[in-house]
PDB file of C-alpha atoms in Angstrom:
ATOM      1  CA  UNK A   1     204.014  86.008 171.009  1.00 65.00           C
ATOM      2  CA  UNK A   2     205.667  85.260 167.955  1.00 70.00           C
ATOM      3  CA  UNK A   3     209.443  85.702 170.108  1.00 76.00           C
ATOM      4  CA  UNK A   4     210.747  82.797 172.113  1.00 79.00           C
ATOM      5  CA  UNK A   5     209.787  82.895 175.279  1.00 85.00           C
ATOM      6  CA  UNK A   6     211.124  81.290 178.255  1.00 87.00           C
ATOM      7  CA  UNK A   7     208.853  80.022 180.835  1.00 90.00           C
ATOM      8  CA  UNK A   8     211.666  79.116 183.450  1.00 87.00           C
ATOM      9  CA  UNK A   9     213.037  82.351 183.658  1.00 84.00           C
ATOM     10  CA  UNK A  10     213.446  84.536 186.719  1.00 85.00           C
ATOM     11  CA  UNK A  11     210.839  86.991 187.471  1.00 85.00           C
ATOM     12  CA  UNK A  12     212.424  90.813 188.994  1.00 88.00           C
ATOM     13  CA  UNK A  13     209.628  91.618 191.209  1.00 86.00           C
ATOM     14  CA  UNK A  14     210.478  95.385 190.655  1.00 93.00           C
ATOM     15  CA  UNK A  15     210.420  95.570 187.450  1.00 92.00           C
ATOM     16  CA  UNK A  16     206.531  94.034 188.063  1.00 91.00           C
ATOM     17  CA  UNK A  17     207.596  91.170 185.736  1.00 88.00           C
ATOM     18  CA  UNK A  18     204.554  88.535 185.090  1.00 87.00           C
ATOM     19  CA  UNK A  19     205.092  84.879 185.025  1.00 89.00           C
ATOM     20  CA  UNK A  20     205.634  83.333 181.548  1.00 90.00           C
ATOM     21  CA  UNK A  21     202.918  80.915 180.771  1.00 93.00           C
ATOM     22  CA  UNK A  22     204.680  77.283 180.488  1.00 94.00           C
ATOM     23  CA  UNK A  23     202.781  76.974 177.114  1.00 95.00           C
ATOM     24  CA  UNK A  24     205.527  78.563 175.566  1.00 93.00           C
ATOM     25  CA  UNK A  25     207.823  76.191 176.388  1.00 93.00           C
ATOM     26  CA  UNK A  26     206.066  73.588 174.093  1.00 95.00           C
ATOM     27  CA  UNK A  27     205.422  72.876 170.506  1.00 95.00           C
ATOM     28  CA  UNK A  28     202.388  70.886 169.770  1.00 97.00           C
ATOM     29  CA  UNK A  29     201.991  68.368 166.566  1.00 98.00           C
ATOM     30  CA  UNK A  30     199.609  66.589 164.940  1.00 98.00           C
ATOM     31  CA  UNK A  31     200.601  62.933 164.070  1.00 98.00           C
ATOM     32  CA  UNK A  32     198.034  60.851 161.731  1.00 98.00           C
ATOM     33  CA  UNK A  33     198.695  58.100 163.507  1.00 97.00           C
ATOM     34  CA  UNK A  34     199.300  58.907 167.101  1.00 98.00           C
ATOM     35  CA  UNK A  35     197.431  62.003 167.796  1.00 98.00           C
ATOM     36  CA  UNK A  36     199.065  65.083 169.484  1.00 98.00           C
ATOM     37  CA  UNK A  37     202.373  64.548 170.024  1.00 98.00           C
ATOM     38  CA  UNK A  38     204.033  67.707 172.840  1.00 98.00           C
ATOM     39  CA  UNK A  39     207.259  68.612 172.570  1.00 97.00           C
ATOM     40  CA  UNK A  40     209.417  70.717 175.247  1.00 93.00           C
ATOM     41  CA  UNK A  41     211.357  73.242 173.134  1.00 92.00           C
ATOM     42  CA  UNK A  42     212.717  75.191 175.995  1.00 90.00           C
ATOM     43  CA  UNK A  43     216.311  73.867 175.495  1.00 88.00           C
ATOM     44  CA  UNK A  44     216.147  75.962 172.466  1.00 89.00           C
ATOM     45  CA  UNK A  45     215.528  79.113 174.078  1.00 85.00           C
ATOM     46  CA  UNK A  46     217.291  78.516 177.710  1.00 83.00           C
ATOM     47  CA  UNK A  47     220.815  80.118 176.600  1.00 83.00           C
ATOM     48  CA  UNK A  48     222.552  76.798 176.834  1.00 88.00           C
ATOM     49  CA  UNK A  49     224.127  75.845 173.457  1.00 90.00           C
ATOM     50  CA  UNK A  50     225.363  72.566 174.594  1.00 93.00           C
ATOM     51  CA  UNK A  51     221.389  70.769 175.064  1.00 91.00           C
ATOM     52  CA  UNK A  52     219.747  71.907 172.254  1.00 91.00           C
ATOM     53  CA  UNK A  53     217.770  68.343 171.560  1.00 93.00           C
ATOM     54  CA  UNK A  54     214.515  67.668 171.295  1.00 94.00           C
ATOM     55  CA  UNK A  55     212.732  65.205 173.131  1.00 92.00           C
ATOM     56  CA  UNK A  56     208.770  64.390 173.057  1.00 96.00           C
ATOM     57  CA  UNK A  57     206.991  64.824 176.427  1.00 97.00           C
ATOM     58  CA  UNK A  58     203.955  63.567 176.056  1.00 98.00           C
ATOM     59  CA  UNK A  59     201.525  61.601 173.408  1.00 98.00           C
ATOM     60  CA  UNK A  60     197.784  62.351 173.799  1.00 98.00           C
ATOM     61  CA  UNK A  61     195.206  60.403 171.805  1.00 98.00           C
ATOM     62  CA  UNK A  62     192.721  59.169 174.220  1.00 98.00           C
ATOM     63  CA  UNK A  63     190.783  56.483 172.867  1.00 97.00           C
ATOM     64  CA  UNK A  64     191.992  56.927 169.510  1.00 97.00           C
ATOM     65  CA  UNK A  65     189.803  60.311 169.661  1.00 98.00           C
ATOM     66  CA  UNK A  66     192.938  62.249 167.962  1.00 98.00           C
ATOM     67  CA  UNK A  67     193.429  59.528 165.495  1.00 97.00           C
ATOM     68  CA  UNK A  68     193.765  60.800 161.820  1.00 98.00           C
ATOM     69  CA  UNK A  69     194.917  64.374 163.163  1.00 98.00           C
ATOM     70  CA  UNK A  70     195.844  66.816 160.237  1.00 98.00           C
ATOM     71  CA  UNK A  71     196.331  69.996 161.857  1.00 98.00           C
ATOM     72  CA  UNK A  72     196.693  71.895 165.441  1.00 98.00           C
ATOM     73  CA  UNK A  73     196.295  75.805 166.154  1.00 97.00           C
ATOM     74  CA  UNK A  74     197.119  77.207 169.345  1.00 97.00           C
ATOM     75  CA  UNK A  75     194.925  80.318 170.869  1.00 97.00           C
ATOM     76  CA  UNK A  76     195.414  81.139 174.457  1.00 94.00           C
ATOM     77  CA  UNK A  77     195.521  78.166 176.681  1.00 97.00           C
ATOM     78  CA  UNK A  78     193.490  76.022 174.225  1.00 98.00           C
ATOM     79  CA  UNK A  79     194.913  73.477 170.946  1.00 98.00           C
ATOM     80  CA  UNK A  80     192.427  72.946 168.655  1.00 98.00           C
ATOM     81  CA  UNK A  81     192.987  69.909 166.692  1.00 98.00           C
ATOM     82  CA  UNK A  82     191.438  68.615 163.455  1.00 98.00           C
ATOM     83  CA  UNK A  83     191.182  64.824 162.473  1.00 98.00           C
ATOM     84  CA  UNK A  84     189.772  63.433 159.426  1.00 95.00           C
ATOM     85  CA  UNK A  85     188.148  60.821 162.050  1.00 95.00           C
ATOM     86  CA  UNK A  86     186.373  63.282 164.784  1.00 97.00           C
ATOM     87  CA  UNK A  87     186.388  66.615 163.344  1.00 98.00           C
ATOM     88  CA  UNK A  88     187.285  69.608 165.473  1.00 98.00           C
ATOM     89  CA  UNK A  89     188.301  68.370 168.682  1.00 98.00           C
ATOM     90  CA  UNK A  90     189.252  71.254 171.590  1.00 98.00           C
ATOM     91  CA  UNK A  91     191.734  70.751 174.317  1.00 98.00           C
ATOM     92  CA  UNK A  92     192.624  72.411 177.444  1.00 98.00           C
ATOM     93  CA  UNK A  93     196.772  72.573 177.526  1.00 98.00           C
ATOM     94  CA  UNK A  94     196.495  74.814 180.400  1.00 98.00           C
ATOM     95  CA  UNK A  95     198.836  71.882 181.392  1.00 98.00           C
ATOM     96  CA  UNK A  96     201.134  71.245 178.491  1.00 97.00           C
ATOM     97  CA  UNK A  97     201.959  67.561 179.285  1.00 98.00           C
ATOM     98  CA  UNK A  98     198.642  66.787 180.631  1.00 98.00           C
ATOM     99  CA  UNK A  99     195.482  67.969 178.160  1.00 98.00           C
ATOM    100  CA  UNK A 100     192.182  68.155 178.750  1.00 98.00           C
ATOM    101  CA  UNK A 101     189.067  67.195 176.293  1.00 98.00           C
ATOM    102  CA  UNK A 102     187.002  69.955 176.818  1.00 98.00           C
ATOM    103  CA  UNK A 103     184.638  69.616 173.083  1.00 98.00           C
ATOM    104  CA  UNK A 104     184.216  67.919 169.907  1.00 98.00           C
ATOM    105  CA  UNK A 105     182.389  69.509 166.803  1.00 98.00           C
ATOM    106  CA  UNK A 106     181.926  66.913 163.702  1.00 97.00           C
ATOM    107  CA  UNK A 107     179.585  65.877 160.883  1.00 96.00           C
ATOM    108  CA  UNK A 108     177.717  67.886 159.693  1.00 96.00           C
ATOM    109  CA  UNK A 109     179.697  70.717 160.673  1.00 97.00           C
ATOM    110  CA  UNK A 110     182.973  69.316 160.008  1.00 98.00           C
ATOM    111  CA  UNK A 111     183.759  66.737 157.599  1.00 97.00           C
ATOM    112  CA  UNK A 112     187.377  66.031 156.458  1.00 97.00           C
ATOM    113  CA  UNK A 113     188.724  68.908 158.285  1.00 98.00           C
ATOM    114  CA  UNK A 114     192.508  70.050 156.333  1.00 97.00           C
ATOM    115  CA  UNK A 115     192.872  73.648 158.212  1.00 98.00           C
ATOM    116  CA  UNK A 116     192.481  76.272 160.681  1.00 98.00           C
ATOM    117  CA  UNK A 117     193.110  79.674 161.261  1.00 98.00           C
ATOM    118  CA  UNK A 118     191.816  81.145 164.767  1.00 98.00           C
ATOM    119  CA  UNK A 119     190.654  85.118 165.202  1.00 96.00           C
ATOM    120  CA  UNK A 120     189.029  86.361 168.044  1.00 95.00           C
ATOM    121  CA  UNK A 121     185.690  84.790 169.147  1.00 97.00           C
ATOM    122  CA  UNK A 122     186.074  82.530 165.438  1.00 98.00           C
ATOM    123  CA  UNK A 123     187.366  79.580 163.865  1.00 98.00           C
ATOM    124  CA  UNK A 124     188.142  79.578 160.417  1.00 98.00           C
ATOM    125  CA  UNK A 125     187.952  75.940 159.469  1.00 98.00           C
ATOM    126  CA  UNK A 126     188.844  74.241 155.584  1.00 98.00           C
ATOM    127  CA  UNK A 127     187.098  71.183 154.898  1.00 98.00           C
ATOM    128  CA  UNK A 128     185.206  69.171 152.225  1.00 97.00           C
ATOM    129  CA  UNK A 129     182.424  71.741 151.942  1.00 97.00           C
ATOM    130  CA  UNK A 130     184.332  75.098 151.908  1.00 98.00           C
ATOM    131  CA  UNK A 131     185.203  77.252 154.765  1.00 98.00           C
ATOM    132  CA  UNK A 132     183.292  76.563 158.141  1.00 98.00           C
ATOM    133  CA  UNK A 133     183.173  79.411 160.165  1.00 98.00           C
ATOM    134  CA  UNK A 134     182.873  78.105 164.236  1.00 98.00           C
ATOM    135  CA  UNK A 135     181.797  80.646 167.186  1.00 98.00           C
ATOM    136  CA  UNK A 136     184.615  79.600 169.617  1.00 98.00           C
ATOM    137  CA  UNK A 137     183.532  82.361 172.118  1.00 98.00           C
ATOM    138  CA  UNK A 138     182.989  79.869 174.539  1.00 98.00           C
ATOM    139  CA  UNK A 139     185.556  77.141 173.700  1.00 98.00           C
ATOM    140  CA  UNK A 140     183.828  74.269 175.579  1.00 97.00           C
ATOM    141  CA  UNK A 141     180.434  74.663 173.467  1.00 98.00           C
ATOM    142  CA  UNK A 142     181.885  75.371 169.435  1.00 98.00           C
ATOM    143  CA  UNK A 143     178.981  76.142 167.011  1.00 98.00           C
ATOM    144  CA  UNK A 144     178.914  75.908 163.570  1.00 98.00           C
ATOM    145  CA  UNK A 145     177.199  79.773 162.306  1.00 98.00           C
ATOM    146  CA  UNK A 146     178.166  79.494 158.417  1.00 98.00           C
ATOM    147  CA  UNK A 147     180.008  77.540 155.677  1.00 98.00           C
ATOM    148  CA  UNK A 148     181.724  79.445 152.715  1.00 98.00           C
ATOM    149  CA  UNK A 149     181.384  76.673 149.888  1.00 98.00           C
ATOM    150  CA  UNK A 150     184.260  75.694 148.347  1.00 98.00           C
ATOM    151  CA  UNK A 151     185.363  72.899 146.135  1.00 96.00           C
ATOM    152  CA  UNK A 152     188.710  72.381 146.970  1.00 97.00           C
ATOM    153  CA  UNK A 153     189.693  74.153 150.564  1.00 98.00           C
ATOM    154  CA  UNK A 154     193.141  73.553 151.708  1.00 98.00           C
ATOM    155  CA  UNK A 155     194.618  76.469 153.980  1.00 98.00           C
ATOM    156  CA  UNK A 156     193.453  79.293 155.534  1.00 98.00           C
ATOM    157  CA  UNK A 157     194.965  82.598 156.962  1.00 98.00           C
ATOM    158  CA  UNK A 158     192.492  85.584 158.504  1.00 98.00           C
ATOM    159  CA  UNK A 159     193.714  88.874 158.745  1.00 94.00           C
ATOM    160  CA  UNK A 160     191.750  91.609 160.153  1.00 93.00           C
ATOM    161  CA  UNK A 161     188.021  91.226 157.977  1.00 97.00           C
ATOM    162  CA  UNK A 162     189.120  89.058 155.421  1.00 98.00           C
ATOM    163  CA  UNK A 163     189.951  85.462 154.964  1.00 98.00           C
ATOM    164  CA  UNK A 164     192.143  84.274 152.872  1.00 98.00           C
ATOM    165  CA  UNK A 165     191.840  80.573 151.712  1.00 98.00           C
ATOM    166  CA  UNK A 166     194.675  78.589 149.286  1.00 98.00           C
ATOM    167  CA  UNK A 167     191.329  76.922 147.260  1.00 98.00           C
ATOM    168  CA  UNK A 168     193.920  74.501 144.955  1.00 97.00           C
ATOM    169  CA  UNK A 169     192.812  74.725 141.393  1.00 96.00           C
ATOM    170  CA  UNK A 170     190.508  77.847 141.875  1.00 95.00           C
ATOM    171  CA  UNK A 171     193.687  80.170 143.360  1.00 95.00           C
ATOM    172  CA  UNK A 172     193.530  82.574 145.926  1.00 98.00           C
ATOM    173  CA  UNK A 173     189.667  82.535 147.540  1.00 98.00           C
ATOM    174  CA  UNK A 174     189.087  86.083 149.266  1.00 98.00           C
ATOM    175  CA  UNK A 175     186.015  86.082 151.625  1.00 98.00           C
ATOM    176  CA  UNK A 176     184.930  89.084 153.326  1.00 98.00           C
ATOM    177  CA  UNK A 177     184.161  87.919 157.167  1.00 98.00           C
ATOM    178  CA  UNK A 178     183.457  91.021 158.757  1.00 97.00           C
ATOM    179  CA  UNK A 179     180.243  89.479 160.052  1.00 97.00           C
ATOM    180  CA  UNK A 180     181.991  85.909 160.793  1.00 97.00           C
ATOM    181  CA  UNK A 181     178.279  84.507 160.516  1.00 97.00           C
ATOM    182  CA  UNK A 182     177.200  86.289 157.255  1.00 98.00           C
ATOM    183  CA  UNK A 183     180.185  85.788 155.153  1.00 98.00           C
ATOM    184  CA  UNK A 184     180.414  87.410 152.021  1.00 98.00           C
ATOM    185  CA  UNK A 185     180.723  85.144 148.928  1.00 97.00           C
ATOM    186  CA  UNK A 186     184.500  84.308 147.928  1.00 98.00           C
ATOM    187  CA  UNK A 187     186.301  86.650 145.085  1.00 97.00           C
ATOM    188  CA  UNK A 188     188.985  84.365 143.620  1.00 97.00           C
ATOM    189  CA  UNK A 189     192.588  85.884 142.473  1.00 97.00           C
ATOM    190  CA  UNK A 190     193.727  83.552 139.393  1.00 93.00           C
ATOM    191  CA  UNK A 191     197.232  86.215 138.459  1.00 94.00           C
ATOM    192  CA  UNK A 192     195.785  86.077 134.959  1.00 92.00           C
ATOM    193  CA  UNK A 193     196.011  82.051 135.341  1.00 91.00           C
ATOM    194  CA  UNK A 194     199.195  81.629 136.671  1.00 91.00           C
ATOM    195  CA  UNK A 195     198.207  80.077 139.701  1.00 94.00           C
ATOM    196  CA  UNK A 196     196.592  76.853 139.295  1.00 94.00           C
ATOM    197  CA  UNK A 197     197.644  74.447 142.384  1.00 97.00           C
ATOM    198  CA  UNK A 198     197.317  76.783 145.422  1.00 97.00           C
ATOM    199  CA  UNK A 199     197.674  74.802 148.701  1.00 98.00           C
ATOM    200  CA  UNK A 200     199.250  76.808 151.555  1.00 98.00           C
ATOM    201  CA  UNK A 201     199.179  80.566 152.471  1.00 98.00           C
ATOM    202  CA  UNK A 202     200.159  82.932 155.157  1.00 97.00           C
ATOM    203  CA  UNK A 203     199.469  86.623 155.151  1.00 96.00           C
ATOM    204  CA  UNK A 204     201.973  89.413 156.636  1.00 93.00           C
ATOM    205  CA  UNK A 205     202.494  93.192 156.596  1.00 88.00           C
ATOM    206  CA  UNK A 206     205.806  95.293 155.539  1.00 84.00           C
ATOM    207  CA  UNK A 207     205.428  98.920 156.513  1.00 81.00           C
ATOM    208  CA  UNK A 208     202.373 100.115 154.945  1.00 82.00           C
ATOM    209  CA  UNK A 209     201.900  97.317 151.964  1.00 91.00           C
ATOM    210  CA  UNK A 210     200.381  93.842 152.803  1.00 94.00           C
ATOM    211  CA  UNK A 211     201.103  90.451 151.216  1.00 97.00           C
ATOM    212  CA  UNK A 212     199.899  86.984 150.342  1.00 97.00           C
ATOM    213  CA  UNK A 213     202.345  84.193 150.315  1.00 98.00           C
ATOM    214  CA  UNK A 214     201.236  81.359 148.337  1.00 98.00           C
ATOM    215  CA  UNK A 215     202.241  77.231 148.525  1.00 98.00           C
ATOM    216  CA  UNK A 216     201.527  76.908 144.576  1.00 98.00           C
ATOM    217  CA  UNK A 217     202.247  73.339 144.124  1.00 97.00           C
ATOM    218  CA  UNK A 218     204.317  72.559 141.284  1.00 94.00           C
ATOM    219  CA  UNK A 219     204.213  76.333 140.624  1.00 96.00           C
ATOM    220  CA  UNK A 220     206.312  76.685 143.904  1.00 97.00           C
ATOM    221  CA  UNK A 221     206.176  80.003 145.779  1.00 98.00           C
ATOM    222  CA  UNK A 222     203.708  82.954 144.956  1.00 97.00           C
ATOM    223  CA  UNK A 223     204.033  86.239 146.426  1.00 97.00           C
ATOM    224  CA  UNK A 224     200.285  88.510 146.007  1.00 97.00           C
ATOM    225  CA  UNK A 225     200.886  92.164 147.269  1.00 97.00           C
ATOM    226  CA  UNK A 226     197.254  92.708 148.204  1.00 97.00           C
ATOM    227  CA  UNK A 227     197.548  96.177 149.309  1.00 94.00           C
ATOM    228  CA  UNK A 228     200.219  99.205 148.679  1.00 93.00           C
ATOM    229  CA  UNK A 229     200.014 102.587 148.734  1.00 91.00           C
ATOM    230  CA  UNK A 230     200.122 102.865 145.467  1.00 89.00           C
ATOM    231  CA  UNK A 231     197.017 102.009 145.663  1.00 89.00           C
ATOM    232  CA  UNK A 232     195.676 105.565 146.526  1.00 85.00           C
ATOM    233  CA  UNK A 233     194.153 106.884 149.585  1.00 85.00           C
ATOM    234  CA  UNK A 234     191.416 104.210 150.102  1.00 80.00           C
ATOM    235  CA  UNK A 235     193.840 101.798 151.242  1.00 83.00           C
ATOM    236  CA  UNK A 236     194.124 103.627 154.668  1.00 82.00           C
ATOM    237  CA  UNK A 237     192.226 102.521 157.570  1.00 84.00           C
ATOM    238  CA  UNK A 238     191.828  99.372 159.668  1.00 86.00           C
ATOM    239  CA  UNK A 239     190.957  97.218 156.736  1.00 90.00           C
ATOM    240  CA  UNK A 240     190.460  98.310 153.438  1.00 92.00           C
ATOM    241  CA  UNK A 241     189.543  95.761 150.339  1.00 93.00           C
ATOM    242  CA  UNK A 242     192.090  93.960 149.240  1.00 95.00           C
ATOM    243  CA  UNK A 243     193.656  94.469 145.460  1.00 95.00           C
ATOM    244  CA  UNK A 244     195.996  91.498 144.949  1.00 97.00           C
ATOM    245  CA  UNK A 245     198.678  91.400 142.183  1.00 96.00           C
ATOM    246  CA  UNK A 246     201.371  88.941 141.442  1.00 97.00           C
ATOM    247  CA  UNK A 247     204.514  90.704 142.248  1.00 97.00           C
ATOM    248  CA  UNK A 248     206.879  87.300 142.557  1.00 97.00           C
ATOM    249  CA  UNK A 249     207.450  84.085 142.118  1.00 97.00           C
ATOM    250  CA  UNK A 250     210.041  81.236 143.051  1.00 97.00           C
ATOM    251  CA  UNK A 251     210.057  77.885 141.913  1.00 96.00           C
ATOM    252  CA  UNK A 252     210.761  75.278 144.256  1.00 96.00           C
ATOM    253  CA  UNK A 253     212.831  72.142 143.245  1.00 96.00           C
ATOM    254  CA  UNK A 254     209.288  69.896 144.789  1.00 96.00           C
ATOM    255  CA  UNK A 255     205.706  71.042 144.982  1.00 97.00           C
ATOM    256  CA  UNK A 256     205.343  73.564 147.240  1.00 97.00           C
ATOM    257  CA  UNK A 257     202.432  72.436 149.870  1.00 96.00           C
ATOM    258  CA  UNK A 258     203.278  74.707 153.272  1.00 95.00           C
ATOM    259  CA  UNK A 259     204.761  77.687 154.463  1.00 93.00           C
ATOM    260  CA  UNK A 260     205.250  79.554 157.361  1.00 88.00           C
TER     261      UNK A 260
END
């Protein structure tokens, strides 16, 4: 859910309300220096004004396995973590405060890890080769099946059969991943050279039109419609190919590296 969610809340047995998963009462970040860091958010979402502060509730970096940690992605009960040390290393936060090391996936699969975007039975992952593509079916046993090479891979967002990768100096990277382990070979989106520095992106759809938001760098903030439709009637269906244009831009008063 991407609504605030409150796992202490009171369950009205006739209304056949489920339990809310305590997961959701936790944000999870990755520190460089001391691993996963798990904070309780749900004095945010409780309905009490008057404790809305933030306190960390646990630190997990056992043996210094989650030293050099970059990036964490949440899917169901499981944080996968990347470190420029160890790679892709999977937890169990079944238990918020108390994970569980359930895999590691490095060299040569990983190497230098920066991103990763999660769909289904697949990782997505950006590193120094490209785009690794992990089966995560089983999340205990993660197995490389493909690498999209890339020079410069720094973000990654999948939606539906298409990835979408912020590739730095060579723009917007499209890769068809219908077949996550036959990946089709990147088409790059350049807005007639405008973009030049591309280092974050997150996808999202308005009515019937989809969009790319792009962390440009010193460029700041790119907005790619990818589909419209004005397109015609081949855009309909569950995922037609993409046709990106430049429709916006907003420069930021720094480089613009994230976005959510």
């Amino acid at each position: 859910s991407v609504l605030p969610m409150d796992p202490c809340r009171s369950q009205r047995p006739e209304n056949e309300e489920q339990p809310v998963h305590p997961i959701f009462g936790y944000a999870f970040i990755s520190d460089y220096e001391e691993g996963l860091i798990i904070v309780n958010v749900r004095t945010l979402i409780d309905g009490d004004p008057a404790n809305n502060f933030l306190k960390r509730a646990a630190t997990f970096n056992p043996g210094g396995l989650l030293s050099g940690a970059v990036y964490v992605r949440i899917a169901g009960t499981h944080a996968y973590v990347l470190s420029d040390q160890t790679g892709l290393v999977v937890l169990d936060v079944s238990d918020p405060t108390h994970p569980q090391v359930v895999a590691t996936l490095g060299s040569p699969a990983i190497v230098d890890p920066r991103s990763i975007d999660i769909q289904f039975r697949y990782a997505f992952v950006c590193d120094v080769s490209g785009l690794a593509i992990i089966d995560v079916t089983s999340p205990s046993r993660p197995s490389h099946v493909a690498t999209v090479p890339l020079r410069d891979a720094r973000d990654v967002n999948v939606m539906r059969t298409y990835a979408y990768v912020a590739a730095g100096p060579d723009r917007l990277a499209i890769v068809n991943v219908e077949r996550p382990a036959a990946p089709g070979e990147p088409e790059y989106f350049a807005a007639a050279g405008c973009m030049n520095d591309a280092t974050g992106i997150v996808t999202g759809a308005n009515h019937a039109s989809f969009f790319a938001y792009v962390a440009d760098g010193c460029n700041g903030l790119r907005v790619v419609q990818l589909l419209s439709p004005s397109d015609g009637p081949e855009v309909k269906g569950f995922s037609p190919a993409p046709r990106p244009r430049l429709i916006a831009t907003y420069p930021t008063r720094g480089p613009a590296v994230s976005l959510s």
